[in-house]
Amino acid sequence: MRDLPILKHNGQRILTTQQLAEIYETSVDNIKMNFSRNNKNFEEGKHYYLLKGEDLKVFKENLRVTNSYLQISNMTRNLYLWTERGANRHCKILDTDKAWEQFDSLEETYFRVKETGAYVEDITIENVISNPDFGIKLLTELKIKKEKIKTLEVTNKQQEQLIGELKPKADYTDTILQSKALVNINQIAKDYGMSARQMNKILADKNIQYKQGNQWLLYRKYHDKGYTSSETVNITRTDGTSDVIMRTKWTQKGRLFIYDLLKRDGIIPLIERKQAV
């Protein structure tokens, strides 16, 4: 994937329909058709922005000033801009190995710029236009960021020392690490005072899993992470015949993944809530 020019709208990095089609190696018409067929699954302001009228005019003018790679035709009356979540939805609809590979790359190199100790700054359209002295501003912020990083490094080392000296308290992660067994979603849900249905819904809403028949399955991007294991179960039907069904069980690695996922939303296990009281 070639380096993409950074486009932003409402403080979010976005992609045009043309860019999305090129990245996923499909046609613009296919992207439009998929959106038309599945538009109930897309929410404006969350998965996409629709520009028209004065908003579209301003966006076009900004592109002409700051971006020689991408230009929007004067004939365009409506322009869809896709957010990271919108790009994810289109990837799921296409569901090709190439689309998933490209979306993974988008996450790492475009939508989520990861700091590696160096300062990372998005030179946005708004900053370039509104601030002629942007270069000076950038250098000043760079110096401040570097000083903050240095301070954080010292603080982290001090905290590491304290952690090593103090006897660690028993917490939920300790419980997980003590076990190697597979667990079903009911067991994990109980740790949070939830039902299996509630837990499955949360994971589905976060695009971690989907239901196929009677089994919950992970989306393709999580297949090779080692989070789950499908278990074969022998059952007897009501008519007395024997049959086999598949059930998804979670590994301890998967259990930790759910723990980290929920903790970001302030949802913690019961054992940790009791310690916090």
Tab-separated table of C-alpha atoms in Angstrom:
chain	number	residue	atom	x	y	z
A	1	MET	CA	0.000	0.000	0.000
A	2	ARG	CA	1.456	3.347	-1.028
A	3	ASP	CA	1.715	6.177	1.503
A	4	LEU	CA	-1.684	7.817	1.794
A	5	PRO	CA	-2.041	11.585	2.049
A	6	ILE	CA	-3.513	12.450	5.427
A	7	LEU	CA	-7.106	13.638	5.131
A	8	LYS	CA	-9.092	14.759	8.150
A	9	HIS	CA	-12.661	15.784	8.835
A	10	ASN	CA	-14.079	16.661	12.264
A	11	GLY	CA	-10.735	15.715	13.807
A	12	GLN	CA	-10.806	12.189	12.340
A	13	ARG	CA	-8.702	10.639	9.621
A	14	ILE	CA	-10.934	9.697	6.714
A	15	LEU	CA	-10.819	8.116	3.245
A	16	THR	CA	-12.782	8.962	0.109
A	17	THR	CA	-14.753	6.303	-1.753
A	18	GLN	CA	-12.148	6.389	-4.537
A	19	GLN	CA	-9.338	5.736	-2.061
A	20	LEU	CA	-11.284	2.941	-0.368
A	21	ALA	CA	-11.891	1.227	-3.712
A	22	GLU	CA	-8.214	1.460	-4.673
A	23	ILE	CA	-7.035	0.127	-1.298
A	24	TYR	CA	-9.448	-2.844	-1.319
A	25	GLU	CA	-8.766	-3.450	-5.036
A	26	THR	CA	-12.394	-3.171	-6.047
A	27	SER	CA	-14.450	-0.644	-8.011
A	28	VAL	CA	-16.064	2.568	-6.817
A	29	ASP	CA	-19.394	1.225	-8.114
A	30	ASN	CA	-18.982	-1.883	-5.952
A	31	ILE	CA	-18.346	0.231	-2.839
A	32	LYS	CA	-21.427	2.328	-3.637
A	33	MET	CA	-23.582	-0.745	-4.305
A	34	ASN	CA	-22.494	-2.442	-1.055
A	35	PHE	CA	-23.286	0.730	0.876
A	36	SER	CA	-26.710	1.027	-0.781
A	37	ARG	CA	-27.560	-2.591	0.076
A	38	ASN	CA	-26.326	-2.331	3.674
A	39	ASN	CA	-26.939	1.326	4.530
A	40	LYS	CA	-28.935	0.404	7.645
A	41	ASN	CA	-25.641	-0.871	9.115
A	42	PHE	CA	-23.904	2.468	8.562
A	43	GLU	CA	-24.406	5.489	10.792
A	44	GLU	CA	-23.561	9.004	9.634
A	45	GLY	CA	-21.030	10.672	11.915
A	46	LYS	CA	-19.782	7.270	13.066
A	47	HIS	CA	-19.031	5.292	9.901
A	48	TYR	CA	-19.073	8.106	7.348
A	49	TYR	CA	-19.611	11.808	6.691
A	50	LEU	CA	-21.657	13.088	3.767
A	51	LEU	CA	-20.455	16.426	2.445
A	52	LYS	CA	-22.546	18.627	0.196
A	53	GLY	CA	-23.210	22.278	-0.420
A	54	GLU	CA	-20.916	24.711	1.364
A	55	ASP	CA	-19.162	21.982	3.375
A	56	LEU	CA	-18.184	20.186	0.163
A	57	LYS	CA	-17.043	23.438	-1.446
A	58	VAL	CA	-14.727	24.218	1.497
A	59	PHE	CA	-13.344	20.665	1.485
A	60	LYS	CA	-12.571	20.880	-2.264
A	61	GLU	CA	-10.817	24.230	-1.854
A	62	ASN	CA	-8.686	22.897	0.985
A	63	LEU	CA	-7.625	19.946	-1.162
A	64	ARG	CA	-6.604	22.218	-4.020
A	65	VAL	CA	-4.362	24.206	-1.686
A	66	THR	CA	-2.741	21.393	0.279
A	67	ASN	CA	-2.990	18.142	-1.671
A	68	SER	CA	-1.719	17.672	-5.212
A	69	TYR	CA	-2.373	13.898	-5.166
A	70	LEU	CA	-6.108	13.951	-4.569
A	71	GLN	CA	-8.578	16.240	-6.299
A	72	ILE	CA	-12.372	16.106	-6.335
A	73	SER	CA	-14.213	16.711	-9.600
A	74	ASN	CA	-16.185	19.946	-9.897
A	75	MET	CA	-19.120	17.777	-10.993
A	76	THR	CA	-19.252	16.053	-7.596
A	77	ARG	CA	-22.321	17.167	-5.650
A	78	ASN	CA	-22.197	14.648	-2.782
A	79	LEU	CA	-18.999	13.263	-1.250
A	80	TYR	CA	-18.793	10.359	1.200
A	81	LEU	CA	-15.845	10.335	3.609
A	82	TRP	CA	-15.272	7.023	5.405
A	83	THR	CA	-13.988	6.759	8.982
A	84	GLU	CA	-11.980	3.835	10.357
A	85	ARG	CA	-15.225	2.159	11.441
A	86	GLY	CA	-16.710	2.730	8.004
A	87	ALA	CA	-13.667	1.206	6.312
A	88	ASN	CA	-14.008	-1.750	8.698
A	89	ARG	CA	-17.669	-2.253	7.716
A	90	HIS	CA	-16.803	-2.241	4.008
A	91	CYS	CA	-14.028	-4.767	4.669
A	92	LYS	CA	-16.525	-7.099	6.353
A	93	ILE	CA	-18.940	-6.786	3.443
A	94	LEU	CA	-16.235	-7.539	0.881
A	95	ASP	CA	-14.768	-10.285	3.130
A	96	THR	CA	-11.802	-11.107	0.903
A	97	ASP	CA	-8.320	-12.000	2.102
A	98	LYS	CA	-6.953	-8.976	0.249
A	99	ALA	CA	-9.462	-6.599	1.863
A	100	TRP	CA	-8.617	-7.895	5.370
A	101	GLU	CA	-4.898	-7.619	4.647
A	102	GLN	CA	-5.315	-4.032	3.468
A	103	PHE	CA	-7.525	-3.068	6.413
A	104	ASP	CA	-4.959	-4.436	8.879
A	105	SER	CA	-2.371	-2.265	7.125
A	106	LEU	CA	-4.700	0.759	7.289
A	107	GLU	CA	-5.112	0.303	11.042
A	108	GLU	CA	-1.363	0.241	11.637
A	109	THR	CA	-0.156	2.866	9.142
A	110	TYR	CA	-3.008	5.335	8.663
A	111	PHE	CA	-5.808	5.301	11.225
A	112	ARG	CA	-3.647	4.521	14.267
A	113	VAL	CA	-0.227	6.122	14.177
A	114	LYS	CA	1.841	4.475	16.909
A	115	GLU	CA	4.517	6.424	18.726
A	116	THR	CA	7.922	4.710	18.832
A	117	GLY	CA	9.689	7.167	21.099
A	118	ALA	CA	9.800	9.802	18.356
A	119	TYR	CA	7.348	12.683	18.118
A	120	VAL	CA	4.507	12.158	15.653
A	121	GLU	CA	2.516	15.157	14.371
A	122	ASP	CA	-0.273	15.207	11.830
A	123	ILE	CA	0.138	18.201	9.553
A	124	THR	CA	-3.532	18.848	8.966
A	125	ILE	CA	-5.210	20.972	6.303
A	126	GLU	CA	-6.614	23.257	8.998
A	127	ASN	CA	-3.211	23.889	10.600
A	128	VAL	CA	-1.482	24.701	7.309
A	129	ILE	CA	-4.164	27.177	6.213
A	130	SER	CA	-4.838	28.887	9.522
A	131	ASN	CA	-1.245	29.230	10.796
A	132	PRO	CA	1.509	30.676	8.562
A	133	ASP	CA	4.031	30.073	11.353
A	134	PHE	CA	3.112	26.419	11.638
A	135	GLY	CA	6.746	25.328	11.340
A	136	ILE	CA	7.717	27.322	14.439
A	137	LYS	CA	4.691	25.962	16.296
A	138	LEU	CA	5.639	22.417	15.300
A	139	LEU	CA	9.205	22.780	16.598
A	140	THR	CA	7.978	24.263	19.877
A	141	GLU	CA	5.524	21.414	20.403
A	142	LEU	CA	8.238	18.920	19.473
A	143	LYS	CA	10.476	20.227	22.241
A	144	ILE	CA	7.641	20.075	24.786
A	145	LYS	CA	6.733	16.527	23.751
A	146	LYS	CA	10.337	15.331	24.067
A	147	GLU	CA	10.600	16.814	27.555
A	148	LYS	CA	7.349	15.087	28.574
A	149	ILE	CA	8.571	11.755	27.199
A	150	LYS	CA	11.821	12.071	29.160
A	151	THR	CA	9.882	12.838	32.353
A	152	LEU	CA	7.593	9.860	31.770
A	153	GLU	CA	10.569	7.531	31.260
A	154	VAL	CA	12.004	8.538	34.651
A	155	THR	CA	8.598	8.144	36.329
A	156	ASN	CA	8.104	4.706	34.756
A	157	LYS	CA	11.469	3.503	36.049
A	158	GLN	CA	10.604	4.718	39.544
A	159	GLN	CA	7.264	2.902	39.403
A	160	GLU	CA	8.946	-0.291	38.205
A	161	GLN	CA	11.212	-0.129	41.249
A	162	LEU	CA	8.249	0.282	43.606
A	163	ILE	CA	6.330	-2.554	41.976
A	164	GLY	CA	9.317	-4.856	42.397
A	165	GLU	CA	9.600	-3.998	46.087
A	166	LEU	CA	5.924	-4.334	47.011
A	167	LYS	CA	4.154	-7.665	47.405
A	168	PRO	CA	1.679	-7.841	44.506
A	169	LYS	CA	-2.002	-8.060	45.397
A	170	ALA	CA	-4.124	-10.912	44.074
A	171	ASP	CA	-6.167	-9.625	41.122
A	172	TYR	CA	-8.135	-10.986	38.222
A	173	THR	CA	-5.094	-11.437	35.967
A	174	ASP	CA	-3.419	-13.562	38.658
A	175	THR	CA	-6.454	-15.865	38.618
A	176	ILE	CA	-6.284	-16.171	34.834
A	177	LEU	CA	-2.564	-16.879	34.721
A	178	GLN	CA	-2.916	-19.690	37.251
A	179	SER	CA	-5.134	-21.676	34.878
A	180	LYS	CA	-4.440	-23.276	31.506
A	181	ALA	CA	-7.915	-24.681	30.930
A	182	LEU	CA	-10.385	-23.574	28.271
A	183	VAL	CA	-13.426	-21.692	29.585
A	184	ASN	CA	-16.845	-21.009	28.127
A	185	ILE	CA	-18.392	-17.567	27.876
A	186	ASN	CA	-20.679	-18.286	30.859
A	187	GLN	CA	-17.659	-18.547	33.169
A	188	ILE	CA	-16.136	-15.321	31.883
A	189	ALA	CA	-19.481	-13.494	32.106
A	190	LYS	CA	-19.946	-14.555	35.746
A	191	ASP	CA	-16.603	-12.941	36.604
A	192	TYR	CA	-18.229	-9.624	35.672
A	193	GLY	CA	-21.645	-10.317	37.180
A	194	MET	CA	-23.149	-10.663	33.701
A	195	SER	CA	-25.092	-13.262	31.776
A	196	ALA	CA	-23.568	-15.040	28.787
A	197	ARG	CA	-26.052	-13.212	26.558
A	198	GLN	CA	-24.873	-9.813	27.830
A	199	MET	CA	-21.216	-10.709	27.355
A	200	ASN	CA	-21.787	-12.070	23.849
A	201	LYS	CA	-23.659	-8.893	22.901
A	202	ILE	CA	-20.799	-6.686	24.100
A	203	LEU	CA	-18.281	-8.686	22.065
A	204	ALA	CA	-20.581	-8.583	19.030
A	205	ASP	CA	-21.108	-4.806	19.355
A	206	LYS	CA	-17.330	-4.358	19.451
A	207	ASN	CA	-16.993	-6.370	16.217
A	208	ILE	CA	-15.051	-9.173	17.892
A	209	GLN	CA	-17.474	-11.984	17.054
A	210	TYR	CA	-20.622	-12.839	15.133
A	211	LYS	CA	-23.164	-15.658	15.353
A	212	GLN	CA	-23.238	-18.401	12.726
A	213	GLY	CA	-26.090	-20.808	13.407
A	214	ASN	CA	-25.788	-21.638	17.103
A	215	GLN	CA	-22.062	-20.904	17.417
A	216	TRP	CA	-20.301	-17.615	18.079
A	217	LEU	CA	-17.320	-17.171	15.752
A	218	LEU	CA	-14.526	-14.593	15.757
A	219	TYR	CA	-14.110	-12.240	12.833
A	220	ARG	CA	-11.279	-13.151	10.489
A	221	LYS	CA	-8.769	-10.640	11.913
A	222	TYR	CA	-8.855	-12.491	15.272
A	223	HIS	CA	-8.650	-16.041	13.889
A	224	ASP	CA	-4.920	-16.515	14.398
A	225	LYS	CA	-4.603	-14.775	17.770
A	226	GLY	CA	-5.124	-17.916	19.851
A	227	TYR	CA	-8.120	-16.474	21.695
A	228	THR	CA	-10.556	-19.363	21.173
A	229	SER	CA	-10.750	-23.079	20.508
A	230	SER	CA	-13.725	-24.869	18.941
A	231	GLU	CA	-14.829	-27.885	20.938
A	232	THR	CA	-16.742	-30.836	19.482
A	233	VAL	CA	-19.650	-31.946	21.682
A	234	ASN	CA	-21.653	-35.146	21.261
A	235	ILE	CA	-25.391	-34.678	21.861
A	236	THR	CA	-28.579	-36.717	21.653
A	237	ARG	CA	-31.484	-35.160	19.773
A	238	THR	CA	-35.045	-35.299	21.123
A	239	ASP	CA	-35.803	-38.068	18.649
A	240	GLY	CA	-33.004	-40.179	20.140
A	241	THR	CA	-30.491	-39.740	17.309
A	242	SER	CA	-26.871	-38.876	18.042
A	243	ASP	CA	-25.330	-35.728	16.636
A	244	VAL	CA	-22.267	-33.520	16.977
A	245	ILE	CA	-22.200	-29.738	17.503
A	246	MET	CA	-19.379	-27.199	17.783
A	247	ARG	CA	-18.974	-24.840	20.724
A	248	THR	CA	-16.562	-21.955	21.035
A	249	LYS	CA	-14.439	-21.918	24.184
A	250	TRP	CA	-12.003	-19.213	25.199
A	251	THR	CA	-8.340	-19.753	26.005
A	252	GLN	CA	-6.695	-17.934	28.899
A	253	LYS	CA	-5.075	-15.651	26.327
A	254	GLY	CA	-8.555	-14.871	25.008
A	255	ARG	CA	-9.771	-14.263	28.534
A	256	LEU	CA	-7.015	-11.695	29.037
A	257	PHE	CA	-7.957	-10.113	25.706
A	258	ILE	CA	-11.556	-9.672	26.917
A	259	TYR	CA	-10.267	-8.287	30.229
A	260	ASP	CA	-8.144	-5.622	28.487
A	261	LEU	CA	-10.972	-4.838	26.046
A	262	LEU	CA	-13.586	-4.255	28.749
A	263	LYS	CA	-11.219	-2.443	31.108
A	264	ARG	CA	-10.780	0.292	28.505
A	265	ASP	CA	-14.507	0.984	28.914
A	266	GLY	CA	-14.293	0.958	32.705
A	267	ILE	CA	-15.796	-2.536	33.022
A	268	ILE	CA	-13.804	-4.557	35.538
A	269	PRO	CA	-14.332	-8.012	37.141
A	270	LEU	CA	-16.133	-8.357	40.459
A	271	ILE	CA	-12.918	-9.316	42.273
A	272	GLU	CA	-11.301	-6.005	41.355
A	273	ARG	CA	-14.401	-4.010	42.253
A	274	LYS	CA	-14.279	-5.435	45.771
A	275	GLN	CA	-10.631	-4.442	46.138
A	276	ALA	CA	-11.454	-0.905	45.011
A	277	VAL	CA	-14.062	-0.431	47.765
